[in-house]
Amino acid sequence: TSATGAYEGGTDYRIGTSDLLKITVFGVEELERQARVNSNGQITLPLIGGIMAGGKTIPELEQELAARYADGYLQNPQVSVFVEEFTSQRVTVEGAVGKPGIYPLTGRTTLLQAIAMAQGMDELADQRGVVLFRQVNGERQAAAFDMSMVRSGEMQDPLIYGDDIIVVERSGSKTVVREFLNRLTAFAMFLAL
């Protein structure tokens, strides 16, 4: 993660069941496809048939597809994979929001958008007390955000990834999250817990 709280491990994303992928092969429009990952983790493509996509990172899948297309079909193929819908991914939003719960991520989603999915912050919410919890390299980390600064553009609106947990604190609350916020010297820095 960066000092601004942006998740820079996009290549760490693992493709999951029901994700919708867009696959392109540079210079070969006939091979451009959308493919939904089935319950077995596979996709089916022209010429090469079924491929296991589930559990792979995007670069891993791109390399495998390029190798399969290079094996008797294309010379030095350049394959790109883009995840159009992250339907296997979910985010948890809790605390002082209109409707706390677990929500599916169906594309690029920011912190503001995730809070909006939970019907926004309620009138008792602490604008400076929004904490984003995330697993980074197997370690639970957290970053704090001031939503008034995010809304004004003074602070980056970070992308949300599957299994993130967003906690919106109430004003004046006395919780473990509040203690974390009080100890934090700078907003939006992911720190190990």
mmCIF file with all atom_site columns, C-alpha atoms in Angstrom:
data_model
loop_
_atom_site.group_PDB
_atom_site.id
_atom_site.type_symbol
_atom_site.label_atom_id
_atom_site.label_alt_id
_atom_site.label_comp_id
_atom_site.label_asym_id
_atom_site.label_entity_id
_atom_site.label_seq_id
_atom_site.pdbx_PDB_ins_code
_atom_site.Cartn_x
_atom_site.Cartn_y
_atom_site.Cartn_z
_atom_site.occupancy
_atom_site.B_iso_or_equiv
_atom_site.pdbx_formal_charge
_atom_site.auth_seq_id
_atom_site.auth_comp_id
_atom_site.auth_asym_id
_atom_site.auth_atom_id
_atom_site.pdbx_PDB_model_num
ATOM 1   C CA . THR A 1 1   ? 0.000   0.000   0.000   1.00 0.00 ? 1   THR A CA 1
ATOM 2   C CA . SER A 1 2   ? 1.075   3.578   -0.509  1.00 0.00 ? 2   SER A CA 1
ATOM 3   C CA . ALA A 1 3   ? 1.269   6.306   2.120   1.00 0.00 ? 3   ALA A CA 1
ATOM 4   C CA . THR A 1 4   ? -2.033  7.674   0.815   1.00 0.00 ? 4   THR A CA 1
ATOM 5   C CA . GLY A 1 5   ? -3.771  4.387   1.507   1.00 0.00 ? 5   GLY A CA 1
ATOM 6   C CA . ALA A 1 6   ? -4.168  3.306   -2.112  1.00 0.00 ? 6   ALA A CA 1
ATOM 7   C CA . TYR A 1 7   ? -3.888  -0.430  -2.595  1.00 0.00 ? 7   TYR A CA 1
ATOM 8   C CA . GLU A 1 8   ? -1.036  -1.003  -5.002  1.00 0.00 ? 8   GLU A CA 1
ATOM 9   C CA . GLY A 1 9   ? -1.257  -4.789  -5.022  1.00 0.00 ? 9   GLY A CA 1
ATOM 10  C CA . GLY A 1 10  ? -3.702  -4.997  -7.907  1.00 0.00 ? 10  GLY A CA 1
ATOM 11  C CA . THR A 1 11  ? -1.687  -7.854  -9.364  1.00 0.00 ? 11  THR A CA 1
ATOM 12  C CA . ASP A 1 12  ? -2.347  -9.787  -6.130  1.00 0.00 ? 12  ASP A CA 1
ATOM 13  C CA . TYR A 1 13  ? -6.071  -10.036 -6.894  1.00 0.00 ? 13  TYR A CA 1
ATOM 14  C CA . ARG A 1 14  ? -7.115  -13.666 -7.308  1.00 0.00 ? 14  ARG A CA 1
ATOM 15  C CA . ILE A 1 15  ? -9.859  -14.367 -9.844  1.00 0.00 ? 15  ILE A CA 1
ATOM 16  C CA . GLY A 1 16  ? -12.917 -16.029 -8.345  1.00 0.00 ? 16  GLY A CA 1
ATOM 17  C CA . THR A 1 17  ? -16.103 -17.843 -9.285  1.00 0.00 ? 17  THR A CA 1
ATOM 18  C CA . SER A 1 18  ? -18.633 -15.698 -11.207 1.00 0.00 ? 18  SER A CA 1
ATOM 19  C CA . ASP A 1 19  ? -16.108 -12.939 -11.993 1.00 0.00 ? 19  ASP A CA 1
ATOM 20  C CA . LEU A 1 20  ? -16.672 -11.530 -15.483 1.00 0.00 ? 20  LEU A CA 1
ATOM 21  C CA . LEU A 1 21  ? -13.426 -11.282 -17.472 1.00 0.00 ? 21  LEU A CA 1
ATOM 22  C CA . LYS A 1 22  ? -12.710 -9.401  -20.684 1.00 0.00 ? 22  LYS A CA 1
ATOM 23  C CA . ILE A 1 23  ? -9.948  -11.086 -22.677 1.00 0.00 ? 23  ILE A CA 1
ATOM 24  C CA . THR A 1 24  ? -8.217  -9.444  -25.632 1.00 0.00 ? 24  THR A CA 1
ATOM 25  C CA . VAL A 1 25  ? -5.394  -10.593 -27.877 1.00 0.00 ? 25  VAL A CA 1
ATOM 26  C CA . PHE A 1 26  ? -3.555  -7.669  -29.450 1.00 0.00 ? 26  PHE A CA 1
ATOM 27  C CA . GLY A 1 27  ? -4.179  -7.524  -33.182 1.00 0.00 ? 27  GLY A CA 1
ATOM 28  C CA . VAL A 1 28  ? -6.691  -10.409 -33.232 1.00 0.00 ? 28  VAL A CA 1
ATOM 29  C CA . GLU A 1 29  ? -10.170 -8.944  -32.777 1.00 0.00 ? 29  GLU A CA 1
ATOM 30  C CA . GLU A 1 30  ? -11.839 -12.317 -33.401 1.00 0.00 ? 30  GLU A CA 1
ATOM 31  C CA . LEU A 1 31  ? -10.426 -13.615 -30.098 1.00 0.00 ? 31  LEU A CA 1
ATOM 32  C CA . GLU A 1 32  ? -11.773 -10.743 -27.967 1.00 0.00 ? 32  GLU A CA 1
ATOM 33  C CA . ARG A 1 33  ? -14.250 -12.232 -25.504 1.00 0.00 ? 33  ARG A CA 1
ATOM 34  C CA . GLN A 1 34  ? -16.116 -11.744 -22.272 1.00 0.00 ? 34  GLN A CA 1
ATOM 35  C CA . ALA A 1 35  ? -16.043 -14.878 -20.154 1.00 0.00 ? 35  ALA A CA 1
ATOM 36  C CA . ARG A 1 36  ? -17.674 -15.543 -16.802 1.00 0.00 ? 36  ARG A CA 1
ATOM 37  C CA . VAL A 1 37  ? -15.736 -17.850 -14.471 1.00 0.00 ? 37  VAL A CA 1
ATOM 38  C CA . ASN A 1 38  ? -17.915 -20.911 -13.833 1.00 0.00 ? 38  ASN A CA 1
ATOM 39  C CA . SER A 1 39  ? -18.432 -22.674 -10.495 1.00 0.00 ? 39  SER A CA 1
ATOM 40  C CA . ASN A 1 40  ? -15.401 -24.894 -11.205 1.00 0.00 ? 40  ASN A CA 1
ATOM 41  C CA . GLY A 1 41  ? -13.189 -21.826 -11.731 1.00 0.00 ? 41  GLY A CA 1
ATOM 42  C CA . GLN A 1 42  ? -12.918 -22.309 -15.506 1.00 0.00 ? 42  GLN A CA 1
ATOM 43  C CA . ILE A 1 43  ? -13.512 -20.189 -18.592 1.00 0.00 ? 43  ILE A CA 1
ATOM 44  C CA . THR A 1 44  ? -13.828 -21.399 -22.192 1.00 0.00 ? 44  THR A CA 1
ATOM 45  C CA . LEU A 1 45  ? -12.144 -19.593 -25.074 1.00 0.00 ? 45  LEU A CA 1
ATOM 46  C CA . PRO A 1 46  ? -11.948 -20.131 -28.845 1.00 0.00 ? 46  PRO A CA 1
ATOM 47  C CA . LEU A 1 47  ? -9.105  -22.308 -30.140 1.00 0.00 ? 47  LEU A CA 1
ATOM 48  C CA . ILE A 1 48  ? -7.816  -23.299 -26.704 1.00 0.00 ? 48  ILE A CA 1
ATOM 49  C CA . GLY A 1 49  ? -11.005 -24.468 -24.942 1.00 0.00 ? 49  GLY A CA 1
ATOM 50  C CA . GLY A 1 50  ? -11.318 -24.650 -21.163 1.00 0.00 ? 50  GLY A CA 1
ATOM 51  C CA . ILE A 1 51  ? -8.782  -22.886 -18.946 1.00 0.00 ? 51  ILE A CA 1
ATOM 52  C CA . MET A 1 52  ? -8.591  -22.805 -15.142 1.00 0.00 ? 52  MET A CA 1
ATOM 53  C CA . ALA A 1 53  ? -8.867  -19.109 -14.194 1.00 0.00 ? 53  ALA A CA 1
ATOM 54  C CA . GLY A 1 54  ? -10.086 -19.339 -10.592 1.00 0.00 ? 54  GLY A CA 1
ATOM 55  C CA . GLY A 1 55  ? -7.425  -18.696 -7.987  1.00 0.00 ? 55  GLY A CA 1
ATOM 56  C CA . LYS A 1 56  ? -4.987  -17.152 -10.468 1.00 0.00 ? 56  LYS A CA 1
ATOM 57  C CA . THR A 1 57  ? -3.776  -13.578 -10.518 1.00 0.00 ? 57  THR A CA 1
ATOM 58  C CA . ILE A 1 58  ? -4.423  -11.550 -13.656 1.00 0.00 ? 58  ILE A CA 1
ATOM 59  C CA . PRO A 1 59  ? -0.743  -11.709 -14.786 1.00 0.00 ? 59  PRO A CA 1
ATOM 60  C CA . GLU A 1 60  ? -0.697  -15.491 -14.206 1.00 0.00 ? 60  GLU A CA 1
ATOM 61  C CA . LEU A 1 61  ? -3.796  -15.950 -16.367 1.00 0.00 ? 61  LEU A CA 1
ATOM 62  C CA . GLU A 1 62  ? -2.420  -13.632 -19.069 1.00 0.00 ? 62  GLU A CA 1
ATOM 63  C CA . GLN A 1 63  ? 0.800   -15.671 -19.212 1.00 0.00 ? 63  GLN A CA 1
ATOM 64  C CA . GLU A 1 64  ? -1.047  -18.979 -19.398 1.00 0.00 ? 64  GLU A CA 1
ATOM 65  C CA . LEU A 1 65  ? -3.375  -17.750 -22.149 1.00 0.00 ? 65  LEU A CA 1
ATOM 66  C CA . ALA A 1 66  ? -0.434  -16.376 -24.134 1.00 0.00 ? 66  ALA A CA 1
ATOM 67  C CA . ALA A 1 67  ? 1.388   -19.726 -23.816 1.00 0.00 ? 67  ALA A CA 1
ATOM 68  C CA . ARG A 1 68  ? -1.727  -21.655 -24.918 1.00 0.00 ? 68  ARG A CA 1
ATOM 69  C CA . TYR A 1 69  ? -2.304  -19.377 -27.941 1.00 0.00 ? 69  TYR A CA 1
ATOM 70  C CA . ALA A 1 70  ? 1.419   -19.553 -28.827 1.00 0.00 ? 70  ALA A CA 1
ATOM 71  C CA . ASP A 1 71  ? 1.249   -23.347 -28.848 1.00 0.00 ? 71  ASP A CA 1
ATOM 72  C CA . GLY A 1 72  ? 0.301   -23.818 -32.496 1.00 0.00 ? 72  GLY A CA 1
ATOM 73  C CA . TYR A 1 73  ? -2.011  -20.859 -33.076 1.00 0.00 ? 73  TYR A CA 1
ATOM 74  C CA . LEU A 1 74  ? -0.327  -17.440 -32.805 1.00 0.00 ? 74  LEU A CA 1
ATOM 75  C CA . GLN A 1 75  ? 3.206   -16.100 -32.901 1.00 0.00 ? 75  GLN A CA 1
ATOM 76  C CA . ASN A 1 76  ? 4.132   -14.125 -29.767 1.00 0.00 ? 76  ASN A CA 1
ATOM 77  C CA . PRO A 1 77  ? 0.531   -13.316 -28.666 1.00 0.00 ? 77  PRO A CA 1
ATOM 78  C CA . GLN A 1 78  ? -0.016  -10.397 -26.299 1.00 0.00 ? 78  GLN A CA 1
ATOM 79  C CA . VAL A 1 79  ? -2.990  -11.249 -24.097 1.00 0.00 ? 79  VAL A CA 1
ATOM 80  C CA . SER A 1 80  ? -4.727  -8.816  -21.743 1.00 0.00 ? 80  SER A CA 1
ATOM 81  C CA . VAL A 1 81  ? -7.220  -9.753  -19.050 1.00 0.00 ? 81  VAL A CA 1
ATOM 82  C CA . PHE A 1 82  ? -9.477  -7.207  -17.368 1.00 0.00 ? 82  PHE A CA 1
ATOM 83  C CA . VAL A 1 83  ? -11.909 -8.038  -14.561 1.00 0.00 ? 83  VAL A CA 1
ATOM 84  C CA . GLU A 1 84  ? -15.174 -6.297  -15.449 1.00 0.00 ? 84  GLU A CA 1
ATOM 85  C CA . GLU A 1 85  ? -17.183 -7.634  -12.493 1.00 0.00 ? 85  GLU A CA 1
ATOM 86  C CA . PHE A 1 86  ? -15.692 -8.754  -9.191  1.00 0.00 ? 86  PHE A CA 1
ATOM 87  C CA . THR A 1 87  ? -18.792 -10.751 -8.235  1.00 0.00 ? 87  THR A CA 1
ATOM 88  C CA . SER A 1 88  ? -16.864 -13.160 -6.042  1.00 0.00 ? 88  SER A CA 1
ATOM 89  C CA . GLN A 1 89  ? -15.671 -10.277 -3.886  1.00 0.00 ? 89  GLN A CA 1
ATOM 90  C CA . ARG A 1 90  ? -17.493 -8.688  -0.958  1.00 0.00 ? 90  ARG A CA 1
ATOM 91  C CA . VAL A 1 91  ? -16.970 -5.764  1.411   1.00 0.00 ? 91  VAL A CA 1
ATOM 92  C CA . THR A 1 92  ? -18.295 -5.422  4.961   1.00 0.00 ? 92  THR A CA 1
ATOM 93  C CA . VAL A 1 93  ? -19.570 -1.983  6.027   1.00 0.00 ? 93  VAL A CA 1
ATOM 94  C CA . GLU A 1 94  ? -20.489 -1.536  9.684   1.00 0.00 ? 94  GLU A CA 1
ATOM 95  C CA . GLY A 1 95  ? -21.002 1.108   12.316  1.00 0.00 ? 95  GLY A CA 1
ATOM 96  C CA . ALA A 1 96  ? -22.743 4.451   11.871  1.00 0.00 ? 96  ALA A CA 1
ATOM 97  C CA . VAL A 1 97  ? -24.182 3.866   8.387   1.00 0.00 ? 97  VAL A CA 1
ATOM 98  C CA . GLY A 1 98  ? -27.773 3.640   7.161   1.00 0.00 ? 98  GLY A CA 1
ATOM 99  C CA . LYS A 1 99  ? -27.692 -0.102  6.473   1.00 0.00 ? 99  LYS A CA 1
ATOM 100 C CA . PRO A 1 100 ? -24.682 -2.027  7.811   1.00 0.00 ? 100 PRO A CA 1
ATOM 101 C CA . GLY A 1 101 ? -24.004 -5.275  5.996   1.00 0.00 ? 101 GLY A CA 1
ATOM 102 C CA . ILE A 1 102 ? -21.966 -7.281  3.508   1.00 0.00 ? 102 ILE A CA 1
ATOM 103 C CA . TYR A 1 103 ? -22.087 -5.981  -0.063  1.00 0.00 ? 103 TYR A CA 1
ATOM 104 C CA . PRO A 1 104 ? -20.846 -7.506  -3.354  1.00 0.00 ? 104 PRO A CA 1
ATOM 105 C CA . LEU A 1 105 ? -18.199 -5.665  -5.362  1.00 0.00 ? 105 LEU A CA 1
ATOM 106 C CA . THR A 1 106 ? -19.228 -5.685  -9.006  1.00 0.00 ? 106 THR A CA 1
ATOM 107 C CA . GLY A 1 107 ? -16.486 -3.480  -10.419 1.00 0.00 ? 107 GLY A CA 1
ATOM 108 C CA . ARG A 1 108 ? -14.062 -0.796  -9.325  1.00 0.00 ? 108 ARG A CA 1
ATOM 109 C CA . THR A 1 109 ? -15.452 0.521   -6.037  1.00 0.00 ? 109 THR A CA 1
ATOM 110 C CA . THR A 1 110 ? -14.068 3.326   -3.884  1.00 0.00 ? 110 THR A CA 1
ATOM 111 C CA . LEU A 1 111 ? -14.502 3.944   -0.161  1.00 0.00 ? 111 LEU A CA 1
ATOM 112 C CA . LEU A 1 112 ? -17.157 6.625   -0.797  1.00 0.00 ? 112 LEU A CA 1
ATOM 113 C CA . GLN A 1 113 ? -19.067 4.281   -3.099  1.00 0.00 ? 113 GLN A CA 1
ATOM 114 C CA . ALA A 1 114 ? -18.935 1.434   -0.554  1.00 0.00 ? 114 ALA A CA 1
ATOM 115 C CA . ILE A 1 115 ? -20.347 3.724   2.157   1.00 0.00 ? 115 ILE A CA 1
ATOM 116 C CA . ALA A 1 116 ? -23.045 4.856   -0.297  1.00 0.00 ? 116 ALA A CA 1
ATOM 117 C CA . MET A 1 117 ? -24.005 1.178   -0.871  1.00 0.00 ? 117 MET A CA 1
ATOM 118 C CA . ALA A 1 118 ? -24.671 1.029   2.880   1.00 0.00 ? 118 ALA A CA 1
ATOM 119 C CA . GLN A 1 119 ? -27.020 4.041   2.495   1.00 0.00 ? 119 GLN A CA 1
ATOM 120 C CA . GLY A 1 120 ? -24.428 6.573   3.637   1.00 0.00 ? 120 GLY A CA 1
ATOM 121 C CA . MET A 1 121 ? -23.232 7.733   7.019   1.00 0.00 ? 121 MET A CA 1
ATOM 122 C CA . ASP A 1 122 ? -25.904 8.436   9.652   1.00 0.00 ? 122 ASP A CA 1
ATOM 123 C CA . GLU A 1 123 ? -26.250 11.725  11.554  1.00 0.00 ? 123 GLU A CA 1
ATOM 124 C CA . LEU A 1 124 ? -24.166 10.427  14.488  1.00 0.00 ? 124 LEU A CA 1
ATOM 125 C CA . ALA A 1 125 ? -21.225 9.330   12.313  1.00 0.00 ? 125 ALA A CA 1
ATOM 126 C CA . ASP A 1 126 ? -17.792 10.790  12.955  1.00 0.00 ? 126 ASP A CA 1
ATOM 127 C CA . GLN A 1 127 ? -16.568 12.129  9.578   1.00 0.00 ? 127 GLN A CA 1
ATOM 128 C CA . ARG A 1 128 ? -12.950 11.702  10.767  1.00 0.00 ? 128 ARG A CA 1
ATOM 129 C CA . GLY A 1 129 ? -13.567 8.211   12.144  1.00 0.00 ? 129 GLY A CA 1
ATOM 130 C CA . VAL A 1 130 ? -13.709 5.894   9.148   1.00 0.00 ? 130 VAL A CA 1
ATOM 131 C CA . VAL A 1 131 ? -11.306 2.941   9.346   1.00 0.00 ? 131 VAL A CA 1
ATOM 132 C CA . LEU A 1 132 ? -10.566 0.548   6.495   1.00 0.00 ? 132 LEU A CA 1
ATOM 133 C CA . PHE A 1 133 ? -9.254  -2.876  7.559   1.00 0.00 ? 133 PHE A CA 1
ATOM 134 C CA . ARG A 1 134 ? -7.462  -5.031  4.968   1.00 0.00 ? 134 ARG A CA 1
ATOM 135 C CA . GLN A 1 135 ? -5.322  -8.165  4.751   1.00 0.00 ? 135 GLN A CA 1
ATOM 136 C CA . VAL A 1 136 ? -1.990  -7.253  3.115   1.00 0.00 ? 136 VAL A CA 1
ATOM 137 C CA . ASN A 1 137 ? 0.496   -10.079 2.595   1.00 0.00 ? 137 ASN A CA 1
ATOM 138 C CA . GLY A 1 138 ? -1.312  -12.157 5.214   1.00 0.00 ? 138 GLY A CA 1
ATOM 139 C CA . GLU A 1 139 ? -1.198  -9.387  7.810   1.00 0.00 ? 139 GLU A CA 1
ATOM 140 C CA . ARG A 1 140 ? -4.227  -7.412  9.010   1.00 0.00 ? 140 ARG A CA 1
ATOM 141 C CA . GLN A 1 141 ? -3.686  -3.698  8.529   1.00 0.00 ? 141 GLN A CA 1
ATOM 142 C CA . ALA A 1 142 ? -5.808  -0.591  8.958   1.00 0.00 ? 142 ALA A CA 1
ATOM 143 C CA . ALA A 1 143 ? -5.978  2.946   7.597   1.00 0.00 ? 143 ALA A CA 1
ATOM 144 C CA . ALA A 1 144 ? -8.062  5.862   8.866   1.00 0.00 ? 144 ALA A CA 1
ATOM 145 C CA . PHE A 1 145 ? -9.865  8.322   6.622   1.00 0.00 ? 145 PHE A CA 1
ATOM 146 C CA . ASP A 1 146 ? -11.459 11.725  7.149   1.00 0.00 ? 146 ASP A CA 1
ATOM 147 C CA . MET A 1 147 ? -14.492 11.565  4.853   1.00 0.00 ? 147 MET A CA 1
ATOM 148 C CA . SER A 1 148 ? -14.871 15.357  4.669   1.00 0.00 ? 148 SER A CA 1
ATOM 149 C CA . MET A 1 149 ? -11.320 15.496  3.238   1.00 0.00 ? 149 MET A CA 1
ATOM 150 C CA . VAL A 1 150 ? -12.059 12.598  0.854   1.00 0.00 ? 150 VAL A CA 1
ATOM 151 C CA . ARG A 1 151 ? -15.198 14.359  -0.400  1.00 0.00 ? 151 ARG A CA 1
ATOM 152 C CA . SER A 1 152 ? -13.331 17.646  -0.932  1.00 0.00 ? 152 SER A CA 1
ATOM 153 C CA . GLY A 1 153 ? -10.496 15.911  -2.790  1.00 0.00 ? 153 GLY A CA 1
ATOM 154 C CA . GLU A 1 154 ? -7.872  16.709  -0.140  1.00 0.00 ? 154 GLU A CA 1
ATOM 155 C CA . MET A 1 155 ? -7.472  12.997  0.585   1.00 0.00 ? 155 MET A CA 1
ATOM 156 C CA . GLN A 1 156 ? -7.521  10.125  -1.882  1.00 0.00 ? 156 GLN A CA 1
ATOM 157 C CA . ASP A 1 157 ? -10.692 8.029   -2.165  1.00 0.00 ? 157 ASP A CA 1
ATOM 158 C CA . PRO A 1 158 ? -9.083  4.557   -2.029  1.00 0.00 ? 158 PRO A CA 1
ATOM 159 C CA . LEU A 1 159 ? -10.221 1.543   -4.016  1.00 0.00 ? 159 LEU A CA 1
ATOM 160 C CA . ILE A 1 160 ? -11.950 -1.192  -2.027  1.00 0.00 ? 160 ILE A CA 1
ATOM 161 C CA . TYR A 1 161 ? -10.977 -4.836  -2.482  1.00 0.00 ? 161 TYR A CA 1
ATOM 162 C CA . GLY A 1 162 ? -12.645 -8.105  -1.553  1.00 0.00 ? 162 GLY A CA 1
ATOM 163 C CA . ASP A 1 163 ? -12.760 -8.914  2.164   1.00 0.00 ? 163 ASP A CA 1
ATOM 164 C CA . ASP A 1 164 ? -12.103 -5.281  3.172   1.00 0.00 ? 164 ASP A CA 1
ATOM 165 C CA . ILE A 1 165 ? -13.956 -4.158  6.305   1.00 0.00 ? 165 ILE A CA 1
ATOM 166 C CA . ILE A 1 166 ? -15.082 -0.547  6.672   1.00 0.00 ? 166 ILE A CA 1
ATOM 167 C CA . VAL A 1 167 ? -15.979 0.696   10.153  1.00 0.00 ? 167 VAL A CA 1
ATOM 168 C CA . VAL A 1 168 ? -17.685 4.088   10.526  1.00 0.00 ? 168 VAL A CA 1
ATOM 169 C CA . GLU A 1 169 ? -17.346 5.310   14.101  1.00 0.00 ? 169 GLU A CA 1
ATOM 170 C CA . ARG A 1 170 ? -19.995 7.269   15.996  1.00 0.00 ? 170 ARG A CA 1
ATOM 171 C CA . SER A 1 171 ? -19.045 10.696  17.362  1.00 0.00 ? 171 SER A CA 1
ATOM 172 C CA . GLY A 1 172 ? -17.776 10.484  20.933  1.00 0.00 ? 172 GLY A CA 1
ATOM 173 C CA . SER A 1 173 ? -17.684 6.680   21.032  1.00 0.00 ? 173 SER A CA 1
ATOM 174 C CA . LYS A 1 174 ? -15.253 4.802   23.247  1.00 0.00 ? 174 LYS A CA 1
ATOM 175 C CA . THR A 1 175 ? -14.166 1.723   21.297  1.00 0.00 ? 175 THR A CA 1
ATOM 176 C CA . VAL A 1 176 ? -11.035 -0.104  20.261  1.00 0.00 ? 176 VAL A CA 1
ATOM 177 C CA . VAL A 1 177 ? -11.331 1.572   16.840  1.00 0.00 ? 177 VAL A CA 1
ATOM 178 C CA . ARG A 1 178 ? -11.476 4.987   18.569  1.00 0.00 ? 178 ARG A CA 1
ATOM 179 C CA . GLU A 1 179 ? -8.280  4.145   20.466  1.00 0.00 ? 179 GLU A CA 1
ATOM 180 C CA . PHE A 1 180 ? -6.648  3.198   17.153  1.00 0.00 ? 180 PHE A CA 1
ATOM 181 C CA . LEU A 1 181 ? -7.731  6.539   15.656  1.00 0.00 ? 181 LEU A CA 1
ATOM 182 C CA . ASN A 1 182 ? -6.355  8.421   18.655  1.00 0.00 ? 182 ASN A CA 1
ATOM 183 C CA . ARG A 1 183 ? -2.958  6.690   18.309  1.00 0.00 ? 183 ARG A CA 1
ATOM 184 C CA . LEU A 1 184 ? -2.735  7.279   14.564  1.00 0.00 ? 184 LEU A CA 1
ATOM 185 C CA . THR A 1 185 ? -0.425  10.174  13.767  1.00 0.00 ? 185 THR A CA 1
ATOM 186 C CA . ALA A 1 186 ? -1.394  10.533  10.104  1.00 0.00 ? 186 ALA A CA 1
ATOM 187 C CA . PHE A 1 187 ? -4.561  9.597   8.271   1.00 0.00 ? 187 PHE A CA 1
ATOM 188 C CA . ALA A 1 188 ? -4.736  7.009   5.487   1.00 0.00 ? 188 ALA A CA 1
ATOM 189 C CA . MET A 1 189 ? -1.569  5.121   6.375   1.00 0.00 ? 189 MET A CA 1
ATOM 190 C CA . PHE A 1 190 ? -2.016  1.349   6.582   1.00 0.00 ? 190 PHE A CA 1
ATOM 191 C CA . LEU A 1 191 ? -0.545  0.116   9.835   1.00 0.00 ? 191 LEU A CA 1
ATOM 192 C CA . ALA A 1 192 ? -0.207  -3.455  11.046  1.00 0.00 ? 192 ALA A CA 1
ATOM 193 C CA . LEU A 1 193 ? -2.525  -4.398  13.890  1.00 0.00 ? 193 LEU A CA 1
#
